Amino acid sequence: RDPRWYPTCATLSDRRVFIIGGAALGFQSSSNGFKEIFDGRSNTISSRSEVFRDPAYPNFMYPFVHLLPGGLIFIFSNNTAFLYDLPADRIVGSFPATHSGTRTYPGQGCGVPLTIQGTNPEQMMILLLGGSSSQTPGDLRSLAAAKPA
């Protein structure tokens, strides 16, 4: 429903697909911080709602997205990370930037969720690597360190 280039898609626990990021209406236009949910069982796409907007980082392309227990989603783009509560449709936590470069497009790195013990997402850690410079150190994000939004 919302044309975009370079998005990220993630399968949710109920088999729907969470879609976010990319460039709206083509590469040279504005970033797309709107989310949509695709339901393959009914072949429908939800109405879009805005999740993220930061004029300082206009390239919200290929964000890292990790589904967490309890309906939370970890989203990382450029050098900004936050926790999104899908059932409540709002950002519930954010993390301070740890470097000035980007780990997502155009300086693509990767994000890897580490082991969750139990069902408490606060015990989870996410390792962020690579990005805009070979000098950018790895970054380990503990979800317990998220600041309430």
Tab-separated table of N, CA and C in Angstrom:
chain	number	residue	atom	x	y	z
A	1	ARG	N	0.813	-1.189	0.000
A	1	ARG	CA	0.000	0.000	0.000
A	1	ARG	C	0.864	1.263	0.000
A	2	ASP	N	2.015	1.206	0.683
A	2	ASP	CA	2.885	2.373	0.805
A	2	ASP	C	4.158	2.105	0.002
A	3	PRO	N	4.247	2.606	-1.237
A	3	PRO	CA	5.418	2.292	-2.068
A	3	PRO	C	6.719	2.695	-1.384
A	4	ARG	N	7.699	1.789	-1.406
A	4	ARG	CA	8.983	2.078	-0.758
A	4	ARG	C	10.063	1.228	-1.386
A	5	TRP	N	11.273	1.774	-1.379
A	5	TRP	CA	12.469	1.038	-1.767
A	5	TRP	C	13.285	0.788	-0.511
A	6	TYR	N	14.013	-0.295	-0.458
A	6	TYR	CA	14.967	-0.616	0.609
A	6	TYR	C	14.344	-0.729	2.012
A	7	PRO	N	13.203	-1.428	2.153
A	7	PRO	CA	12.628	-1.610	3.485
A	7	PRO	C	13.233	-2.816	4.198
A	8	THR	N	12.813	-3.015	5.421
A	8	THR	CA	13.098	-4.238	6.167
A	8	THR	C	11.763	-4.884	6.495
A	9	CYS	N	11.716	-6.199	6.376
A	9	CYS	CA	10.526	-6.965	6.718
A	9	CYS	C	10.911	-8.005	7.762
A	10	ALA	N	10.033	-8.222	8.732
A	10	ALA	CA	10.285	-9.214	9.773
A	10	ALA	C	9.003	-9.995	10.038
A	11	THR	N	9.129	-11.309	10.130
A	11	THR	CA	7.984	-12.153	10.433
A	11	THR	C	7.657	-12.057	11.921
A	12	LEU	N	6.395	-11.799	12.229
A	12	LEU	CA	5.939	-11.714	13.608
A	12	LEU	C	5.551	-13.099	14.113
A	13	SER	N	5.354	-13.221	15.408
A	13	SER	CA	5.053	-14.525	15.992
A	13	SER	C	3.730	-15.109	15.494
A	14	ASP	N	2.824	-14.264	15.015
A	14	ASP	CA	1.535	-14.754	14.499
A	14	ASP	C	1.547	-14.928	12.982
A	15	ARG	N	2.730	-14.901	12.382
A	15	ARG	CA	2.976	-15.107	10.950
A	15	ARG	C	2.648	-13.898	10.079
A	16	ARG	N	2.217	-12.788	10.665
A	16	ARG	CA	2.081	-11.562	9.874
A	16	ARG	C	3.483	-11.009	9.631
A	17	VAL	N	3.582	-10.019	8.754
A	17	VAL	CA	4.885	-9.449	8.410
A	17	VAL	C	4.897	-7.965	8.757
A	18	PHE	N	5.892	-7.571	9.546
A	18	PHE	CA	6.123	-6.181	9.943
A	18	PHE	C	7.019	-5.556	8.882
A	19	ILE	N	6.595	-4.433	8.290
A	19	ILE	CA	7.337	-3.752	7.219
A	19	ILE	C	7.636	-2.334	7.677
A	20	ILE	N	8.907	-1.941	7.585
A	20	ILE	CA	9.296	-0.592	8.000
A	20	ILE	C	10.532	-0.157	7.217
A	21	GLY	N	10.737	1.142	7.128
A	21	GLY	CA	11.944	1.692	6.523
A	21	GLY	C	11.855	1.815	5.022
A	22	GLY	N	12.980	2.192	4.469
A	22	GLY	CA	13.061	2.387	3.032
A	22	GLY	C	12.876	3.841	2.656
A	23	ALA	N	12.936	4.082	1.383
A	23	ALA	CA	12.722	5.424	0.846
A	23	ALA	C	11.317	5.486	0.278
A	24	ALA	N	10.598	6.523	0.617
A	24	ALA	CA	9.247	6.699	0.109
A	24	ALA	C	9.287	7.114	-1.357
A	25	LEU	N	8.586	6.417	-2.180
A	25	LEU	CA	8.404	6.762	-3.595
A	25	LEU	C	9.694	6.907	-4.384
A	26	GLY	N	10.703	6.168	-4.034
A	26	GLY	CA	11.940	6.198	-4.796
A	26	GLY	C	13.127	6.628	-3.966
A	27	PHE	N	14.299	6.303	-4.456
A	27	PHE	CA	15.523	6.489	-3.695
A	27	PHE	C	15.796	7.927	-3.312
A	28	GLN	N	15.528	8.880	-4.162
A	28	GLN	CA	15.901	10.272	-3.890
A	28	GLN	C	14.861	11.022	-3.065
A	29	SER	N	13.794	10.369	-2.669
A	29	SER	CA	12.771	11.072	-1.895
A	29	SER	C	12.965	10.816	-0.405
A	30	SER	N	12.015	11.202	0.385
A	30	SER	CA	12.151	11.132	1.835
A	30	SER	C	12.137	9.704	2.367
A	31	SER	N	12.690	9.550	3.558
A	31	SER	CA	12.690	8.259	4.222
A	31	SER	C	11.286	7.870	4.630
A	32	ASN	N	11.097	6.571	4.793
A	32	ASN	CA	9.791	6.053	5.133
A	32	ASN	C	9.841	5.447	6.528
A	33	GLY	N	9.458	6.207	7.530
A	33	GLY	CA	9.432	5.730	8.901
A	33	GLY	C	8.078	5.175	9.307
A	34	PHE	N	7.250	4.876	8.309
A	34	PHE	CA	5.933	4.313	8.576
A	34	PHE	C	6.015	2.797	8.604
A	35	LYS	N	5.201	2.183	9.466
A	35	LYS	CA	5.133	0.729	9.491
A	35	LYS	C	3.808	0.287	8.882
A	36	GLU	N	3.854	-0.894	8.325
A	36	GLU	CA	2.659	-1.559	7.827
A	36	GLU	C	2.761	-3.018	8.253
A	37	ILE	N	1.628	-3.681	8.338
A	37	ILE	CA	1.585	-5.095	8.671
A	37	ILE	C	0.882	-5.823	7.529
A	38	PHE	N	1.574	-6.812	6.965
A	38	PHE	CA	0.979	-7.632	5.912
A	38	PHE	C	0.485	-8.933	6.523
A	39	ASP	N	-0.765	-9.282	6.236
A	39	ASP	CA	-1.348	-10.543	6.699
A	39	ASP	C	-1.583	-11.426	5.477
A	40	GLY	N	-0.740	-12.448	5.322
A	40	GLY	CA	-0.828	-13.333	4.162
A	40	GLY	C	-2.071	-14.194	4.149
A	41	ARG	N	-2.656	-14.438	5.321
A	41	ARG	CA	-3.868	-15.270	5.374
A	41	ARG	C	-5.043	-14.559	4.735
A	42	SER	N	-5.140	-13.247	4.925
A	42	SER	CA	-6.237	-12.478	4.333
A	42	SER	C	-5.778	-11.649	3.142
A	43	ASN	N	-4.464	-11.692	2.847
A	43	ASN	CA	-3.867	-10.922	1.749
A	43	ASN	C	-4.180	-9.425	1.892
A	44	THR	N	-4.026	-8.910	3.125
A	44	THR	CA	-4.299	-7.495	3.392
A	44	THR	C	-3.076	-6.823	4.009
A	45	ILE	N	-3.018	-5.521	3.820
A	45	ILE	CA	-1.983	-4.693	4.443
A	45	ILE	C	-2.689	-3.666	5.315
A	46	SER	N	-2.208	-3.523	6.540
A	46	SER	CA	-2.824	-2.594	7.483
A	46	SER	C	-2.651	-1.152	7.032
A	47	SER	N	-3.403	-0.280	7.655
A	47	SER	CA	-3.170	1.147	7.470
A	47	SER	C	-1.796	1.461	8.037
A	48	ARG	N	-1.104	2.393	7.428
A	48	ARG	CA	0.240	2.723	7.900
A	48	ARG	C	0.154	3.654	9.101
A	49	SER	N	1.179	3.600	9.946
A	49	SER	CA	1.308	4.547	11.047
A	49	SER	C	2.785	4.861	11.219
A	50	GLU	N	3.069	6.100	11.578
A	50	GLU	CA	4.458	6.534	11.687
A	50	GLU	C	5.085	6.016	12.975
A	51	VAL	N	6.280	5.471	12.842
A	51	VAL	CA	7.033	4.959	13.974
A	51	VAL	C	8.233	5.845	14.248
A	52	PHE	N	8.905	6.307	13.198
A	52	PHE	CA	10.205	6.957	13.352
A	52	PHE	C	10.343	8.131	12.397
A	53	ARG	N	10.876	9.244	12.928
A	53	ARG	CA	11.238	10.377	12.062
A	53	ARG	C	12.379	11.118	12.749
A	54	ASP	N	13.487	11.264	12.054
A	54	ASP	CA	14.625	12.005	12.584
A	54	ASP	C	15.302	12.723	11.424
A	55	PRO	N	15.070	14.037	11.282
A	55	PRO	CA	15.656	14.784	10.164
A	55	PRO	C	17.175	14.687	10.108
A	56	ALA	N	17.812	14.405	11.234
A	56	ALA	CA	19.276	14.290	11.241
A	56	ALA	C	19.738	13.045	10.496
A	57	TYR	N	18.854	12.060	10.352
A	57	TYR	CA	19.200	10.810	9.661
A	57	TYR	C	18.139	10.510	8.614
A	58	PRO	N	18.260	11.117	7.448
A	58	PRO	CA	17.224	10.948	6.432
A	58	PRO	C	17.203	9.565	5.778
A	59	ASN	N	18.256	8.781	5.938
A	59	ASN	CA	18.284	7.452	5.318
A	59	ASN	C	17.818	6.389	6.298
A	60	PHE	N	16.533	6.146	6.334
A	60	PHE	CA	15.972	5.111	7.200
A	60	PHE	C	15.761	3.862	6.339
A	61	MET	N	16.883	3.387	5.765
A	61	MET	CA	16.825	2.264	4.829
A	61	MET	C	17.491	1.040	5.428
A	62	TYR	N	16.877	-0.103	5.213
A	62	TYR	CA	17.348	-1.388	5.745
A	62	TYR	C	17.615	-1.334	7.252
A	63	PRO	N	16.681	-0.821	8.051
A	63	PRO	CA	16.934	-0.837	9.493
A	63	PRO	C	17.016	-2.283	9.998
A	64	PHE	N	17.739	-2.487	11.076
A	64	PHE	CA	17.795	-3.806	11.710
A	64	PHE	C	16.544	-3.931	12.577
A	65	VAL	N	15.843	-5.030	12.454
A	65	VAL	CA	14.604	-5.256	13.193
A	65	VAL	C	14.670	-6.633	13.829
A	66	HIS	N	14.426	-6.689	15.145
A	66	HIS	CA	14.435	-7.969	15.863
A	66	HIS	C	13.194	-8.066	16.732
A	67	LEU	N	12.428	-9.126	16.549
A	67	LEU	CA	11.241	-9.378	17.349
A	67	LEU	C	11.656	-9.904	18.715
A	68	LEU	N	11.080	-9.325	19.766
A	68	LEU	CA	11.390	-9.699	21.143
A	68	LEU	C	10.146	-10.297	21.804
A	69	PRO	N	10.317	-10.973	22.916
A	69	PRO	CA	9.157	-11.492	23.633
A	69	PRO	C	8.203	-10.366	24.038
A	70	GLY	N	6.935	-10.674	24.115
A	70	GLY	CA	5.954	-9.702	24.591
A	70	GLY	C	5.510	-8.684	23.564
A	71	GLY	N	5.844	-8.877	22.305
A	71	GLY	CA	5.402	-7.951	21.270
A	71	GLY	C	6.303	-6.752	21.061
A	72	LEU	N	7.414	-6.669	21.781
A	72	LEU	CA	8.357	-5.575	21.556
A	72	LEU	C	9.203	-5.863	20.327
A	73	ILE	N	9.606	-4.790	19.649
A	73	ILE	CA	10.477	-4.894	18.484
A	73	ILE	C	11.650	-3.949	18.687
A	74	PHE	N	12.879	-4.479	18.557
A	74	PHE	CA	14.093	-3.664	18.594
A	74	PHE	C	14.326	-3.166	17.180
A	75	ILE	N	14.461	-1.850	17.005
A	75	ILE	CA	14.699	-1.251	15.687
A	75	ILE	C	15.949	-0.394	15.787
A	76	PHE	N	16.855	-0.606	14.838
A	76	PHE	CA	18.097	0.161	14.806
A	76	PHE	C	18.300	0.701	13.394
A	77	SER	N	18.581	2.007	13.295
A	77	SER	CA	18.881	2.617	12.003
A	77	SER	C	19.913	3.709	12.208
A	78	ASN	N	20.895	3.775	11.301
A	78	ASN	CA	22.006	4.723	11.369
A	78	ASN	C	22.773	4.493	12.665
A	79	ASN	N	22.576	5.320	13.684
A	79	ASN	CA	23.163	5.051	14.999
A	79	ASN	C	22.114	5.225	16.093
A	80	THR	N	20.853	5.089	15.723
A	80	THR	CA	19.734	5.253	16.632
A	80	THR	C	19.037	3.920	16.860
A	81	ALA	N	18.802	3.580	18.134
A	81	ALA	CA	18.105	2.338	18.476
A	81	ALA	C	16.935	2.653	19.385
A	82	PHE	N	15.841	1.924	19.197
A	82	PHE	CA	14.699	2.102	20.073
A	82	PHE	C	13.883	0.828	20.164
A	83	LEU	N	13.035	0.774	21.184
A	83	LEU	CA	12.116	-0.340	21.382
A	83	LEU	C	10.724	0.128	20.996
A	84	TYR	N	10.073	-0.656	20.174
A	84	TYR	CA	8.740	-0.323	19.693
A	84	TYR	C	7.769	-1.372	20.213
A	85	ASP	N	6.697	-0.923	20.841
A	85	ASP	CA	5.655	-1.810	21.352
A	85	ASP	C	4.593	-1.932	20.271
A	86	LEU	N	4.575	-3.059	19.574
A	86	LEU	CA	3.653	-3.228	18.450
A	86	LEU	C	2.196	-3.201	18.899
A	87	PRO	N	1.804	-3.939	19.955
A	87	PRO	CA	0.390	-3.879	20.360
A	87	PRO	C	-0.066	-2.468	20.733
A	88	ALA	N	0.795	-1.683	21.374
A	88	ALA	CA	0.440	-0.317	21.768
A	88	ALA	C	0.693	0.694	20.650
A	89	ASP	N	1.428	0.295	19.614
A	89	ASP	CA	1.753	1.147	18.465
A	89	ASP	C	2.486	2.420	18.894
A	90	ARG	N	3.560	2.223	19.710
A	90	ARG	CA	4.333	3.391	20.145
A	90	ARG	C	5.742	2.974	20.562
A	91	ILE	N	6.663	3.934	20.506
A	91	ILE	CA	8.026	3.720	20.978
A	91	ILE	C	7.987	3.770	22.503
A	92	VAL	N	8.583	2.760	23.147
A	92	VAL	CA	8.566	2.697	24.608
A	92	VAL	C	9.955	2.843	25.225
A	93	GLY	N	11.000	2.872	24.416
A	93	GLY	CA	12.343	3.029	24.941
A	93	GLY	C	13.316	3.415	23.851
A	94	SER	N	14.407	4.068	24.242
A	94	SER	CA	15.432	4.458	23.273
A	94	SER	C	16.805	4.240	23.890
A	95	PHE	N	17.819	4.261	23.055
A	95	PHE	CA	19.198	4.038	23.472
A	95	PHE	C	20.051	5.203	22.988
A	96	PRO	N	21.038	5.625	23.757
A	96	PRO	CA	21.915	6.707	23.300
A	96	PRO	C	22.798	6.247	22.145
A	97	ALA	N	23.115	7.162	21.250
A	97	ALA	CA	24.047	6.860	20.162
A	97	ALA	C	25.431	6.647	20.762
A	98	THR	N	26.185	5.711	20.199
A	98	THR	CA	27.518	5.433	20.734
A	98	THR	C	28.631	5.807	19.760
A	99	HIS	N	28.276	6.237	18.566
A	99	HIS	CA	29.282	6.659	17.592
A	99	HIS	C	28.611	7.595	16.596
A	100	SER	N	29.400	8.276	15.784
A	100	SER	CA	28.840	9.269	14.874
A	100	SER	C	28.539	8.719	13.491
A	101	GLY	N	28.991	7.530	13.169
A	101	GLY	CA	28.752	6.966	11.845
A	101	GLY	C	27.424	6.239	11.775
A	102	THR	N	27.264	5.479	10.711
A	102	THR	CA	26.049	4.697	10.529
A	102	THR	C	26.388	3.217	10.403
A	103	ARG	N	25.523	2.377	10.908
A	103	ARG	CA	25.691	0.933	10.736
A	103	ARG	C	24.706	0.387	9.711
A	104	THR	N	23.753	1.208	9.304
A	104	THR	CA	22.802	0.788	8.277
A	104	THR	C	23.090	1.571	7.005
A	105	TYR	N	22.313	1.318	5.956
A	105	TYR	CA	22.549	1.930	4.652
A	105	TYR	C	22.812	3.426	4.795
A	106	PRO	N	23.829	3.969	4.160
A	106	PRO	CA	24.698	3.383	3.138
A	106	PRO	C	25.967	2.737	3.688
A	107	GLY	N	26.164	2.686	4.997
A	107	GLY	CA	27.351	2.053	5.575
A	107	GLY	C	26.962	0.769	6.278
A	108	GLN	N	26.462	-0.191	5.513
A	108	GLN	CA	25.799	-1.357	6.078
A	108	GLN	C	26.688	-2.218	6.961
A	109	GLY	N	26.198	-2.509	8.165
A	109	GLY	CA	26.805	-3.456	9.088
A	109	GLY	C	25.795	-4.550	9.357
A	110	CYS	N	25.709	-5.012	10.603
A	110	CYS	CA	24.709	-6.024	10.938
A	110	CYS	C	24.354	-5.937	12.418
A	111	GLY	N	23.208	-6.490	12.749
A	111	GLY	CA	22.756	-6.586	14.124
A	111	GLY	C	22.385	-8.023	14.411
A	112	VAL	N	22.858	-8.544	15.538
A	112	VAL	CA	22.625	-9.949	15.885
A	112	VAL	C	22.063	-10.032	17.300
A	113	PRO	N	20.846	-10.578	17.457
A	113	PRO	CA	20.333	-10.764	18.810
A	113	PRO	C	21.056	-11.926	19.481
A	114	LEU	N	21.407	-11.734	20.739
A	114	LEU	CA	22.056	-12.796	21.493
A	114	LEU	C	21.005	-13.527	22.323
A	115	THR	N	21.376	-14.592	22.952
A	115	THR	CA	20.451	-15.491	23.633
A	115	THR	C	19.543	-14.772	24.625
A	116	ILE	N	18.265	-15.130	24.579
A	116	ILE	CA	17.294	-14.668	25.560
A	116	ILE	C	17.140	-15.783	26.586
A	117	GLN	N	17.182	-15.427	27.843
A	117	GLN	CA	16.925	-16.402	28.900
A	117	GLN	C	15.548	-16.114	29.465
A	118	GLY	N	14.648	-17.076	29.352
A	118	GLY	CA	13.281	-16.871	29.808
A	118	GLY	C	12.501	-16.019	28.830
A	119	THR	N	11.509	-15.316	29.318
A	119	THR	CA	10.661	-14.506	28.446
A	119	THR	C	10.827	-13.019	28.697
A	120	ASN	N	11.838	-12.632	29.463
A	120	ASN	CA	12.052	-11.236	29.784
A	120	ASN	C	12.973	-10.588	28.755
A	121	PRO	N	12.425	-9.693	27.906
A	121	PRO	CA	13.274	-9.079	26.884
A	121	PRO	C	14.386	-8.208	27.456
A	122	GLU	N	14.241	-7.748	28.701
A	122	GLU	CA	15.281	-6.904	29.293
A	122	GLU	C	16.584	-7.665	29.490
A	123	GLN	N	16.531	-9.001	29.516
A	123	GLN	CA	17.735	-9.803	29.683
A	123	GLN	C	18.481	-9.968	28.360
A	124	MET	N	17.871	-9.564	27.275
A	124	MET	CA	18.453	-9.768	25.952
A	124	MET	C	19.501	-8.707	25.632
A	125	MET	N	20.464	-9.118	24.811
A	125	MET	CA	21.472	-8.179	24.320
A	125	MET	C	21.527	-8.314	22.799
A	126	ILE	N	21.851	-7.219	22.135
A	126	ILE	CA	21.973	-7.217	20.682
A	126	ILE	C	23.352	-6.675	20.334
A	127	LEU	N	24.072	-7.426	19.528
A	127	LEU	CA	25.406	-7.048	19.084
A	127	LEU	C	25.292	-6.350	17.742
A	128	LEU	N	25.853	-5.140	17.650
A	128	LEU	CA	25.861	-4.353	16.415
A	128	LEU	C	27.299	-4.258	15.931
A	129	LEU	N	27.523	-4.602	14.669
A	129	LEU	CA	28.880	-4.643	14.112
A	129	LEU	C	28.946	-3.947	12.767
A	130	GLY	N	30.157	-3.505	12.433
A	130	GLY	CA	30.408	-2.955	11.103
A	130	GLY	C	29.785	-1.594	10.919
A	131	GLY	N	29.727	-1.181	9.673
A	131	GLY	CA	29.114	0.093	9.359
A	131	GLY	C	29.995	0.994	8.531
A	132	SER	N	29.883	2.291	8.771
A	132	SER	CA	30.466	3.293	7.895
A	132	SER	C	31.978	3.356	7.909
A	133	SER	N	32.613	2.729	8.884
A	133	SER	CA	34.060	2.813	8.965
A	133	SER	C	34.623	1.524	9.546
A	134	SER	N	35.768	1.133	9.061
A	134	SER	CA	36.420	-0.048	9.633
A	134	SER	C	36.893	0.246	11.049
A	135	GLN	N	36.904	1.525	11.430
A	135	GLN	CA	37.321	1.924	12.768
A	135	GLN	C	36.154	1.956	13.763
A	136	THR	N	34.922	1.727	13.274
A	136	THR	CA	33.765	1.749	14.158
A	136	THR	C	33.785	0.507	15.033
A	137	PRO	N	33.870	0.682	16.355
A	137	PRO	CA	33.932	-0.495	17.236
A	137	PRO	C	32.577	-1.196	17.315
A	138	GLY	N	32.609	-2.461	17.700
A	138	GLY	CA	31.373	-3.188	17.941
A	138	GLY	C	30.618	-2.559	19.102
A	139	ASP	N	29.334	-2.800	19.161
A	139	ASP	CA	28.470	-2.162	20.142
A	139	ASP	C	27.515	-3.220	20.680
A	140	LEU	N	27.496	-3.421	21.977
A	140	LEU	CA	26.617	-4.388	22.606
A	140	LEU	C	25.521	-3.627	23.337
A	141	ARG	N	24.278	-3.810	22.906
A	141	ARG	CA	23.146	-3.094	23.498
A	141	ARG	C	22.371	-4.029	24.418
A	142	SER	N	22.296	-3.682	25.686
A	142	SER	CA	21.480	-4.412	26.646
A	142	SER	C	20.105	-3.767	26.657
A	143	LEU	N	19.067	-4.549	26.478
A	143	LEU	CA	17.730	-3.963	26.454
A	143	LEU	C	17.346	-3.389	27.808
A	144	ALA	N	17.995	-3.830	28.857
A	144	ALA	CA	17.737	-3.263	30.186
A	144	ALA	C	18.194	-1.819	30.273
A	145	ALA	N	19.064	-1.382	29.356
A	145	ALA	CA	19.586	-0.012	29.372
A	145	ALA	C	18.693	0.975	28.616
A	146	ALA	N	17.589	0.497	28.049
A	146	ALA	CA	16.711	1.398	27.294
A	146	ALA	C	16.126	2.451	28.219
A	147	LYS	N	16.126	3.692	27.752
A	147	LYS	CA	15.518	4.789	28.496
A	147	LYS	C	14.050	4.865	28.098
A	148	PRO	N	13.141	4.995	29.063
A	148	PRO	CA	11.725	5.105	28.713
A	148	PRO	C	11.486	6.277	27.767
A	149	ALA	N	10.605	6.063	26.810
A	149	ALA	CA	10.302	7.124	25.831
A	149	ALA	C	9.289	8.100	26.395
